[in-house]
mmCIF file of C-alpha atoms and ligand atoms in Angstrom:
data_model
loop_
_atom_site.group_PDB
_atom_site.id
_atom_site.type_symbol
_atom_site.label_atom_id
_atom_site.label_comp_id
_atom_site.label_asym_id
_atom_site.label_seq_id
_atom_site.Cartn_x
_atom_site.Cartn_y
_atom_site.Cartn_z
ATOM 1 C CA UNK A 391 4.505 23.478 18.883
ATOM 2 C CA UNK A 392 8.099 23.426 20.294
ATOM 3 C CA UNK A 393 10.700 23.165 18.240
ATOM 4 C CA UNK A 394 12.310 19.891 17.522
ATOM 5 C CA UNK A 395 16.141 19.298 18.642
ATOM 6 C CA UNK A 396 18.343 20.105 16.036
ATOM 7 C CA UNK A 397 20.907 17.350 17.254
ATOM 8 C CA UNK A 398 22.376 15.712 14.003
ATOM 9 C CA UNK A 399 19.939 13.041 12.590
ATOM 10 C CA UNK A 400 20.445 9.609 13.716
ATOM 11 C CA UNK A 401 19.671 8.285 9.952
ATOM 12 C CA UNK A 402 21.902 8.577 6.425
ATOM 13 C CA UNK A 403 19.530 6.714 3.801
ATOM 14 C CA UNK A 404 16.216 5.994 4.519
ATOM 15 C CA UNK A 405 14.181 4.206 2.211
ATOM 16 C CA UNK A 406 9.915 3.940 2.048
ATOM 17 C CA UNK A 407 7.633 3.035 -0.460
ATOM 18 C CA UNK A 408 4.055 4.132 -0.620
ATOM 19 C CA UNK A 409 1.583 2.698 -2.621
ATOM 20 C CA UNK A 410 -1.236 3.654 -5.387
ATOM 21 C CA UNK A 411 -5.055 3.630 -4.867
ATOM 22 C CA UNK A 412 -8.478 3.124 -6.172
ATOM 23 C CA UNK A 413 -11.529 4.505 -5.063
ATOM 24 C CA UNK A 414 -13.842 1.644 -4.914
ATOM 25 C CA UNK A 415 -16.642 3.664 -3.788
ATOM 26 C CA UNK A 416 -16.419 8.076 -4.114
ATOM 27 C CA UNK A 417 -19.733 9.780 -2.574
ATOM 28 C CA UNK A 418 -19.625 13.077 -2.915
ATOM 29 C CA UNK A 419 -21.778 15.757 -0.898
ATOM 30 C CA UNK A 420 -21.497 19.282 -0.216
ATOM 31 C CA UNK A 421 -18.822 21.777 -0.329
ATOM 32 C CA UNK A 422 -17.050 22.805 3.231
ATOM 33 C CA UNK A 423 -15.876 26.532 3.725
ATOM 34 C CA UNK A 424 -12.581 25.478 2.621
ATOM 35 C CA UNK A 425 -13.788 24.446 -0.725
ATOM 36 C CA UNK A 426 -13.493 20.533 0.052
ATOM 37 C CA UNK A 427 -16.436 18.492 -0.721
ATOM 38 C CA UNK A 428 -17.421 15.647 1.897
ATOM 39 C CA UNK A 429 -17.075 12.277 0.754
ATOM 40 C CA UNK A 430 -17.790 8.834 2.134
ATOM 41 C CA UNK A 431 -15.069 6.653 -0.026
ATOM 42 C CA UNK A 432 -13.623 3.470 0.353
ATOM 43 C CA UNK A 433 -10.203 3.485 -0.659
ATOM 44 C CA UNK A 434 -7.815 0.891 -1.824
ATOM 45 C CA UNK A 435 -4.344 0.790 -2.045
ATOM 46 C CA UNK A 436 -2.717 -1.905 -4.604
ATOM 47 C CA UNK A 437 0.684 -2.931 -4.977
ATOM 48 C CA UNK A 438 1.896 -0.083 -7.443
ATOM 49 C CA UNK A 439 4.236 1.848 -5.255
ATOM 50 C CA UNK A 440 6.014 5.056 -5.121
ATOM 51 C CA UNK A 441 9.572 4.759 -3.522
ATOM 52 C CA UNK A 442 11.243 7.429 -2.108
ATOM 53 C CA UNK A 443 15.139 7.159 -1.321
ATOM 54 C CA UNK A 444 16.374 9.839 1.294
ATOM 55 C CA UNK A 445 20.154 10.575 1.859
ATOM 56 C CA UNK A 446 21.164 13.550 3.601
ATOM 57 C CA UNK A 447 22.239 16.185 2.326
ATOM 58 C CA UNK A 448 23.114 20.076 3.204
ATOM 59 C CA UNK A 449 20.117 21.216 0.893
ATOM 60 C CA UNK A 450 16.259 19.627 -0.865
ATOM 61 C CA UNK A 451 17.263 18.376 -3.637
ATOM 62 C CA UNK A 452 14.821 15.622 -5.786
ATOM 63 C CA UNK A 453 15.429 13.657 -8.672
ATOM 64 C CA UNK A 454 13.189 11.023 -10.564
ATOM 65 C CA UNK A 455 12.867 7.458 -12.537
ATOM 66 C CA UNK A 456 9.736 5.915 -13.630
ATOM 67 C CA UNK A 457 8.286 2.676 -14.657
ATOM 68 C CA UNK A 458 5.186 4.964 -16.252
ATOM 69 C CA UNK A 459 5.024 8.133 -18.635
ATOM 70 C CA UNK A 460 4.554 11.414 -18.135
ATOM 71 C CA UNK A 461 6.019 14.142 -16.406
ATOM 72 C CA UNK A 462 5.995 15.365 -13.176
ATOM 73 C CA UNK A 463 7.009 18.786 -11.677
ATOM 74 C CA UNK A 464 10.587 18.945 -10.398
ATOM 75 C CA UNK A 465 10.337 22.577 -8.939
ATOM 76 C CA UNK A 466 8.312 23.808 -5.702
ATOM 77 C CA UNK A 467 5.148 22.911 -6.803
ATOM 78 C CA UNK A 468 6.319 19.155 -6.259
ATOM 79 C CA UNK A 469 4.082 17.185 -3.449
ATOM 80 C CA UNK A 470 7.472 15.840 -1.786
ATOM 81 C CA UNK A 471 9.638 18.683 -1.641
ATOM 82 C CA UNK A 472 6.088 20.500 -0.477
ATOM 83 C CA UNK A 473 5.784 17.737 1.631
ATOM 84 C CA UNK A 474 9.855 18.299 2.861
ATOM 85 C CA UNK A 475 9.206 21.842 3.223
ATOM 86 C CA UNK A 476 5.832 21.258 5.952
ATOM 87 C CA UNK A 477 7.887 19.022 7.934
ATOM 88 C CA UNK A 478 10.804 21.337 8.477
ATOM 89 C CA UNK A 479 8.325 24.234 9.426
ATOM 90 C CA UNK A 480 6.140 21.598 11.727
ATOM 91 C CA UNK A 481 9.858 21.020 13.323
ATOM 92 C CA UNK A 482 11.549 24.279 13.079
ATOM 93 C CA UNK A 483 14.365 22.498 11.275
ATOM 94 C CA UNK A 484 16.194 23.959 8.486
ATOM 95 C CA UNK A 485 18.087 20.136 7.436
ATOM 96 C CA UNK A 486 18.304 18.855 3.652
ATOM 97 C CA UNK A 487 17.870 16.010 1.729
ATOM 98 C CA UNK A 488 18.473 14.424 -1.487
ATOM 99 C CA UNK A 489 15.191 12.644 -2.393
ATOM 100 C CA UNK A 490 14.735 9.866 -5.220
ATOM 101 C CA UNK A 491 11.313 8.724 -5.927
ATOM 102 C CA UNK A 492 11.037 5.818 -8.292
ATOM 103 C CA UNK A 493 7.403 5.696 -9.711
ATOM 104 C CA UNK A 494 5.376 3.140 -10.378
ATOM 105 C CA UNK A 495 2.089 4.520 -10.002
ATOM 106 C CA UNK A 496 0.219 6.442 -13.189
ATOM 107 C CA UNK A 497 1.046 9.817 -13.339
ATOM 108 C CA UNK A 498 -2.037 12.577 -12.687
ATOM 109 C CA UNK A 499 -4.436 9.501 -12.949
ATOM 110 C CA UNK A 500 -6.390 9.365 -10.326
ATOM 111 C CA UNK A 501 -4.440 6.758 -8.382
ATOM 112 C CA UNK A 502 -3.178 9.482 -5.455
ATOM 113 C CA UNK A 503 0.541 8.723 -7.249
ATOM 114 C CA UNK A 504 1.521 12.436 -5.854
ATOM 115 C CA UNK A 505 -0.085 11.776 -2.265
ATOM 116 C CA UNK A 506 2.070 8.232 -2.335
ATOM 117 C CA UNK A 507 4.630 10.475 -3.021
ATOM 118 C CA UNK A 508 4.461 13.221 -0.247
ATOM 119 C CA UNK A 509 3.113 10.242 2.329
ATOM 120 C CA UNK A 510 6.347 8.546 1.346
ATOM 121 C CA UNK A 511 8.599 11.439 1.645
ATOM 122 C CA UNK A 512 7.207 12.228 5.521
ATOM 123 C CA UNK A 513 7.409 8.833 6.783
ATOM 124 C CA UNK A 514 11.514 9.169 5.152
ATOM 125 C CA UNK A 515 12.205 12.307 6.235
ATOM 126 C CA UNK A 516 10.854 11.722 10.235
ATOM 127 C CA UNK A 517 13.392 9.365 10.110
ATOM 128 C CA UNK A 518 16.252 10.805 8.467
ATOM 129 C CA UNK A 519 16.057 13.874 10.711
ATOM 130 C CA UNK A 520 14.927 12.616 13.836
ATOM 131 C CA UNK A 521 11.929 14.405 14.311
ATOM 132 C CA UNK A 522 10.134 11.654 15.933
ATOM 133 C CA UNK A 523 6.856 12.893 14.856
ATOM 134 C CA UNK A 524 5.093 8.959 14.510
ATOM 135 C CA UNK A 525 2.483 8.150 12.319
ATOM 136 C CA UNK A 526 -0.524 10.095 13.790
ATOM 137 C CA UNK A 527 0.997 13.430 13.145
ATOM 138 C CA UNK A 528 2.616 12.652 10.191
ATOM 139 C CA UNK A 529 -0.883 11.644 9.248
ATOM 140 C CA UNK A 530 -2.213 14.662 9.977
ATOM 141 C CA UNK A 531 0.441 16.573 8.795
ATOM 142 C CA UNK A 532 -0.462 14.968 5.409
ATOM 143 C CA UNK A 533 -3.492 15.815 5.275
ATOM 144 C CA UNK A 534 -2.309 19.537 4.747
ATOM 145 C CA UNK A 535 -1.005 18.250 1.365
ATOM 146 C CA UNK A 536 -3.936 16.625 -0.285
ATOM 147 C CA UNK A 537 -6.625 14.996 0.589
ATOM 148 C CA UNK A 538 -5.351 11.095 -0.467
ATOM 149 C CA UNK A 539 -2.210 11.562 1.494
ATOM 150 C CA UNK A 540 -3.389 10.032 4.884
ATOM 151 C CA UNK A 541 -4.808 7.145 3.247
ATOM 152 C CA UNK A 542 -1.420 6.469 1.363
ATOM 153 C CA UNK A 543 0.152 6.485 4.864
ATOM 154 C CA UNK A 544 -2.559 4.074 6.311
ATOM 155 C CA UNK A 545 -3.040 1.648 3.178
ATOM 156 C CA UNK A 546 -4.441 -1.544 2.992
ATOM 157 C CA UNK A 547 -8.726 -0.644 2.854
ATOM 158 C CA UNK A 548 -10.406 2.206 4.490
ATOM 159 C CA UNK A 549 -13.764 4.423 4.628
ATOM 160 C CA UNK A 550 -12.476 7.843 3.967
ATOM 161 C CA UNK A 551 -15.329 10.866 5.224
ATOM 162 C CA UNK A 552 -14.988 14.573 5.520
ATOM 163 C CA UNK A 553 -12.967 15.345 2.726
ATOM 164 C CA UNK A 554 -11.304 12.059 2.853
ATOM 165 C CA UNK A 555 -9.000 12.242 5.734
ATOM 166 C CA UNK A 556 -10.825 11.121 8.062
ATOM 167 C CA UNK A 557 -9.672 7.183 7.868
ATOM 168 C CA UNK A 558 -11.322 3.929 9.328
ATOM 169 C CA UNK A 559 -9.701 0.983 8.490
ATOM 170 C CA UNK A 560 -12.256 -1.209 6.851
ATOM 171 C CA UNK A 561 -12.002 -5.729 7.097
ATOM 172 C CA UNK A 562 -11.463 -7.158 4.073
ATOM 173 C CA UNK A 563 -10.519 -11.070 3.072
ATOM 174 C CA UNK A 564 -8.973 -12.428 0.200
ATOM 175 C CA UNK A 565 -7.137 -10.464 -2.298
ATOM 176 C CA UNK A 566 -8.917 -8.120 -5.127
ATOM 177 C CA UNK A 567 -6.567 -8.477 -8.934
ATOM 178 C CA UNK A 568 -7.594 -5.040 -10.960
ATOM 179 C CA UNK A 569 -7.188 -4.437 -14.423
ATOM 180 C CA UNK A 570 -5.344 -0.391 -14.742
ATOM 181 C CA UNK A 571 -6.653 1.006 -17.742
ATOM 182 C CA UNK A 572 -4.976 4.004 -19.238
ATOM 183 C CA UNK A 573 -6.230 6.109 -21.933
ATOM 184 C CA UNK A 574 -3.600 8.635 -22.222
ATOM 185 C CA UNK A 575 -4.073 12.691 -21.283
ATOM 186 C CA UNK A 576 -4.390 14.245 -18.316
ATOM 187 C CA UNK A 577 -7.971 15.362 -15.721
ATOM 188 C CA UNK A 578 -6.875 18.102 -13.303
ATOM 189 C CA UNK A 579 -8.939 16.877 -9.540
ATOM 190 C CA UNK A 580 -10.133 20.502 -8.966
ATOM 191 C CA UNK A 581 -11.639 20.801 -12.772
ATOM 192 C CA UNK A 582 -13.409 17.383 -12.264
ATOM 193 C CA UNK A 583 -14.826 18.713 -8.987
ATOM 194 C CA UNK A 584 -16.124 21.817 -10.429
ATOM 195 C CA UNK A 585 -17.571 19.685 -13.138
ATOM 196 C CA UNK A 586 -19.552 17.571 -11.159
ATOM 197 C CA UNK A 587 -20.566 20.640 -9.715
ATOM 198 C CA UNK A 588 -22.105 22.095 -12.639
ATOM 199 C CA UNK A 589 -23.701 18.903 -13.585
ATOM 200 C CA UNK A 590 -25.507 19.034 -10.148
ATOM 201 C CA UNK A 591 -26.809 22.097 -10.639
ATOM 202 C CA UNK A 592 -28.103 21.758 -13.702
ATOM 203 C CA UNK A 593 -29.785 18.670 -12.849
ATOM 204 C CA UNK A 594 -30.753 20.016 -9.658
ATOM 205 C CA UNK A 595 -29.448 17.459 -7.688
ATOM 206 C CA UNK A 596 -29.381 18.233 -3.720
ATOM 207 C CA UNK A 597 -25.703 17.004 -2.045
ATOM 208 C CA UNK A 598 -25.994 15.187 0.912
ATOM 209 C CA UNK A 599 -23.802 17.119 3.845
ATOM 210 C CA UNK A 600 -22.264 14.217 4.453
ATOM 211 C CA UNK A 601 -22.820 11.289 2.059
ATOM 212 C CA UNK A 602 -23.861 7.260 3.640
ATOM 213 C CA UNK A 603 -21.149 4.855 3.477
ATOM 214 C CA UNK A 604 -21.939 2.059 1.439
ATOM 215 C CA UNK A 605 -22.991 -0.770 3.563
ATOM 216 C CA UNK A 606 -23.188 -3.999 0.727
ATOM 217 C CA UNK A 607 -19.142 -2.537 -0.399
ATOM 218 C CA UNK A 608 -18.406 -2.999 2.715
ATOM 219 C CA UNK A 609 -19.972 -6.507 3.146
ATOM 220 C CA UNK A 610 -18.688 -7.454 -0.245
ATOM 221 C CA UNK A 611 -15.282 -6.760 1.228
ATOM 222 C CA UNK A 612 -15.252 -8.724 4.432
ATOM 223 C CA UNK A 613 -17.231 -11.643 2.786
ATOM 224 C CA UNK A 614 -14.894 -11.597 0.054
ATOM 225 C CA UNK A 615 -17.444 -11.687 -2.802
ATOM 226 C CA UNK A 616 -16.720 -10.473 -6.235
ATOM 227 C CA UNK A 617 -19.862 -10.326 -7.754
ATOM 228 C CA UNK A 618 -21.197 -7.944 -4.700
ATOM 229 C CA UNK A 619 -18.068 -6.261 -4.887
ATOM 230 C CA UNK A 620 -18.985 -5.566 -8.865
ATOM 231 C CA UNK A 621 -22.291 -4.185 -7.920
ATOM 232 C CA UNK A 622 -21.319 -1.431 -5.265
ATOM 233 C CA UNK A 623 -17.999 -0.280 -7.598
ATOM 234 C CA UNK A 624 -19.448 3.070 -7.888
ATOM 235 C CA UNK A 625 -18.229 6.722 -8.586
ATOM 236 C CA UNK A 626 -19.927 10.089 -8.556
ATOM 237 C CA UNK A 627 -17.606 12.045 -10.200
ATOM 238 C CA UNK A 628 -17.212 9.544 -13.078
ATOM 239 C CA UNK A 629 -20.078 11.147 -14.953
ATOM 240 C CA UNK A 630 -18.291 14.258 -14.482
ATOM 241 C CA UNK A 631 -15.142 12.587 -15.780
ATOM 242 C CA UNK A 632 -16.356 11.213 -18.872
ATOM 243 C CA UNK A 633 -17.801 14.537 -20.219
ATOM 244 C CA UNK A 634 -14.237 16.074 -19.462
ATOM 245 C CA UNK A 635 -12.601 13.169 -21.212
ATOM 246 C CA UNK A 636 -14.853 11.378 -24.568
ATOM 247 C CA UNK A 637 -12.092 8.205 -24.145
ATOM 248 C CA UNK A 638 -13.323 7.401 -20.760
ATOM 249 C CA UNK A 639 -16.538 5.798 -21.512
ATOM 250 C CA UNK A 640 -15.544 3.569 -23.854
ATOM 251 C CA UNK A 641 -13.189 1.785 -21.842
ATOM 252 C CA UNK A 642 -15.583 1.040 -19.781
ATOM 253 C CA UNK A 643 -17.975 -0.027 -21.566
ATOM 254 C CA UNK A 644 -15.267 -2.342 -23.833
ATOM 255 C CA UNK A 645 -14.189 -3.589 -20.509
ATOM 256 C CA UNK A 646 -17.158 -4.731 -19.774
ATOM 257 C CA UNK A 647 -18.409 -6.085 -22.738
ATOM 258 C CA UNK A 648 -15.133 -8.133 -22.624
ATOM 259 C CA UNK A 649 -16.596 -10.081 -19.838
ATOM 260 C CA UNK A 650 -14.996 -7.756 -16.622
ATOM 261 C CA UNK A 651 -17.360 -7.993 -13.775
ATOM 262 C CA UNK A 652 -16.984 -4.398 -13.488
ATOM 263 C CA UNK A 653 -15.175 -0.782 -14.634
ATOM 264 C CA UNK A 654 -15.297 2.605 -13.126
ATOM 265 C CA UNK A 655 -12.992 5.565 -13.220
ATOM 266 C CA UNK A 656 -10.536 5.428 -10.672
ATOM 267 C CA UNK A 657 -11.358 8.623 -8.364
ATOM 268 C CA UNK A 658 -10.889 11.349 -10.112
ATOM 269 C CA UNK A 659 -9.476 9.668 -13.278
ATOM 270 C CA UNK A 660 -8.461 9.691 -16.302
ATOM 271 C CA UNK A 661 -7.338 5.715 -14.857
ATOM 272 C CA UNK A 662 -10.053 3.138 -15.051
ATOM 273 C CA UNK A 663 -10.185 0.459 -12.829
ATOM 274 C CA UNK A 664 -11.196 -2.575 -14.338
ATOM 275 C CA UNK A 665 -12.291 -5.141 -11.926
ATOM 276 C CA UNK A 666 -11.114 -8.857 -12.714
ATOM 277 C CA UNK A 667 -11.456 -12.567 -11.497
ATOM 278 C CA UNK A 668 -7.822 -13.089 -12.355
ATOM 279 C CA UNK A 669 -4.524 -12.470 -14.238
ATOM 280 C CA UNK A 670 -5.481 -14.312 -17.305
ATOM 281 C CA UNK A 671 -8.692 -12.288 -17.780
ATOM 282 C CA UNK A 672 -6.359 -9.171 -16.876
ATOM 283 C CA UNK A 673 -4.258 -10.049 -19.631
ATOM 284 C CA UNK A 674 -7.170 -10.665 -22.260
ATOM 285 C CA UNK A 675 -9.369 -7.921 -20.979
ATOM 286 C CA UNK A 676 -6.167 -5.295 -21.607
ATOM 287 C CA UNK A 677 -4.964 -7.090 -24.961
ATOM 288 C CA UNK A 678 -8.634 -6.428 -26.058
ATOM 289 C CA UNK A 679 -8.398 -2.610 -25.038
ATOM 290 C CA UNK A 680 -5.212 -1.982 -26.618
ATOM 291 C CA UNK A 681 -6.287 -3.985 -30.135
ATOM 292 C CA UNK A 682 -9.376 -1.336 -30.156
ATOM 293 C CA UNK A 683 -7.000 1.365 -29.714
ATOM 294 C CA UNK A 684 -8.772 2.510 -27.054
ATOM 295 C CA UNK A 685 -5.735 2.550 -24.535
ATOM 296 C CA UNK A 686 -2.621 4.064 -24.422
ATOM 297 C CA UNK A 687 -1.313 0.713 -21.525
ATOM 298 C CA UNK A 688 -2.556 -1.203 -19.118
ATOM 299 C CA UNK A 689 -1.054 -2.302 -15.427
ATOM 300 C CA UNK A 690 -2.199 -5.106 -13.226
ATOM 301 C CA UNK A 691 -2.278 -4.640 -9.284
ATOM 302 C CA UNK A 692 -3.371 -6.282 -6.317
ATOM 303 C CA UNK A 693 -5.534 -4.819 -3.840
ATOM 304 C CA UNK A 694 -5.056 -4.269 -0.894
ATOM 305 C CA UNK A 695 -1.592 -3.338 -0.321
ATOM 306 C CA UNK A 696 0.237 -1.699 3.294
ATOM 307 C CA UNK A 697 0.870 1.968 3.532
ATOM 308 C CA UNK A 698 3.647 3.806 3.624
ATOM 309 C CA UNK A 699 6.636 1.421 4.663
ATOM 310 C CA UNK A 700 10.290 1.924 5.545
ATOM 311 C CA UNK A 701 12.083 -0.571 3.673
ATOM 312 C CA UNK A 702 15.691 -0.056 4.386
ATOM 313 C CA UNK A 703 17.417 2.526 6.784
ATOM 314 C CA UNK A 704 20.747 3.114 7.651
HETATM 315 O O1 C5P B 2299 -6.517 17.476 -1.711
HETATM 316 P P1 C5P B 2299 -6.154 17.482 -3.147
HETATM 317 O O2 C5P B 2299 -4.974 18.354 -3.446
HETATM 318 O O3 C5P B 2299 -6.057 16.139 -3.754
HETATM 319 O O4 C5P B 2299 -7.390 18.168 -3.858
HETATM 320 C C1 C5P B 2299 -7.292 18.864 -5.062
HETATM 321 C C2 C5P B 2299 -8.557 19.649 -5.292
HETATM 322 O O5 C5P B 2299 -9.639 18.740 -5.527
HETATM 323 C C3 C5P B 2299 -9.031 20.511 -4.130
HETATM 324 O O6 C5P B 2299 -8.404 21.774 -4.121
HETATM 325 C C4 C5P B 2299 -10.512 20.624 -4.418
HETATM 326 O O7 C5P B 2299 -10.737 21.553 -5.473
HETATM 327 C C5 C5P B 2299 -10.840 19.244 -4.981
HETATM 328 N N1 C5P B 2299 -11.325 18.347 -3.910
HETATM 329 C C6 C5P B 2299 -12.593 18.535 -3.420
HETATM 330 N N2 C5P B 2299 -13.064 17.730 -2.414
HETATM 331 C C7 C5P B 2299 -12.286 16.730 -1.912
HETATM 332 C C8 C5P B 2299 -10.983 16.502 -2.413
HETATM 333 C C9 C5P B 2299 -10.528 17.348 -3.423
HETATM 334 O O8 C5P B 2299 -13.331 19.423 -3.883
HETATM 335 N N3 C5P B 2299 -12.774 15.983 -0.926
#
């Protein structure tokens, strides 16, 4: 593609926040050439976001706070400056930044916190330069960074298939409260993959090519009807999840027992999304997990929530 003008940017600070999300459904099917597996997923985003201050600056430069533990890479390997780096290539600009992210959503969890990240950073840095991209490229351009990056640029509730780029926005009424369970340590995405992979085999369980959307979730959303809602939360790489991680199960089954209408590992996990009717069950639900030890902390979010959003720009 042609190079972008590399006129000074008409931005100094831009600021966007990108939020979290669950998978409320995660079918997964066969594995593409490029190692992907196809999915048919409903996604969710919920109002843990990611913000992402950009100032410019004569070199990348990033720097973090955080509302959750953990640690996140500060070198190369780091989904924003990747993301910084893509968009200067796409653009054939060679302009810096000084990026802030302030973090809100668990770290390596399962909750796309990194593809919040990177979706954040694009949307930010499109404006701060001036490279005028809009949202469909930057989409797709997102897409070269993970799989969940599209859908944090999109938000609110959407059927993900292929490998889970490719978006539809699905109807939803009424507002979803979820319980975020967190047991401490760390599943890598890739390992959980393979693991699910394994367990296939084993079992000898043929993958779809592409896997059926889930037609009562999607009915449960629009007709706004938590106990339908409860019966579709599914996952297929949960299985996979739990025999990587022995704490994972028994959150969900505590959960559950402690009167949730439903638990499941949030995509690729170690997060597990506790489905509530409220707060107040939110708040006994997770004072129940922490008394039996079982959790390291617990968040509660809405669902859904917008995608990536510029908040302030100057
Ligand atoms: O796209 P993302 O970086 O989140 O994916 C990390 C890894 O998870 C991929 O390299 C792949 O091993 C696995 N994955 C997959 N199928 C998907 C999404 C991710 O196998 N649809």
């Amino acid at each position: 593609m042609a190079p972008a003008s590399k006129t000074p940017p008409p931005r100094d600070r831009v600021v966007v926040r990108a939020p979290g999300k669950i998978n409320l459904s995660l079918k997964v099917g066969d594995i593409d050439a490029r190692g992907y597996h196809s999915l048919a997923t409903v996604f969710q985003a919920v109002d843990l976001y990611e913000t992402v201050t950009a100032t410019r600056a004569s070199t990348l430069s990033l720097e973090l706070t955080s509302e959750v533990p953990g640690e996140l890479p500060l070198d190369g390997s780091n989904l924003a400056l990747r993301a910084a780096e893509l968009l200067r290539e796409e653009c054939g600009v060679e302009f810096g930044a000084a990026l802030h992210i302030h973090k809100q959503v668990p770290i390596a969890g399962g909750m796309g916190g990194g593809s919040a990240d990177a979706a954040a950073t694009l949307v930010a840095l499109d404006r701060l330069w001036g490279t005028g991209l809009g949202s469909e490229r930057l989409r797709a351009l997102g897409a070269k960074l993970g799989a969940d990056v599209p859908f944090a640029m999109l938000g609110h509730t959407a059927l993900g298939r292929g490998n889970g780029t490719d978006l539809t926005t699905v109807l939803t009424h009424g507002e979803w409260t979820w319980l975020l369970a967190i047991p401490g340590g760390h599943l890598s995405t890739p390992a959980v993959f393979r693991k699910f992979d394994e367990i296939s085999l084993a079992t000898g369980r043929a993958l779809p090519g592409q896997p059926d959307r889930d037609e009562r979730q999607l009915q449960a959303l629009s007709g706004a009807n938590l106990e339908l809602l409860a019966d579709t939360l599914h996952n297929d790489l949960q299985v996979a999840a739990f025999a990587l991680h022995p704490g994972l199960e028994p959150v969900v089954e505590a959960a559950e027992r402690l009167g949730a209408p439903a638990a499941l590992v949030s995509g690729s996990g170690p997060t597990i999304a506790v489905l509530v009717e409220d707060e107040a069950q939110a708040r006994s639900i997770s004072a129940g997990l922490m008394r039996a030890g079982l959790v390291e902390n617990c968040l509660v979010a809405r669902g859904s929530a917008p995608g990536a959003s510029v908040l302030e720009e100057s």
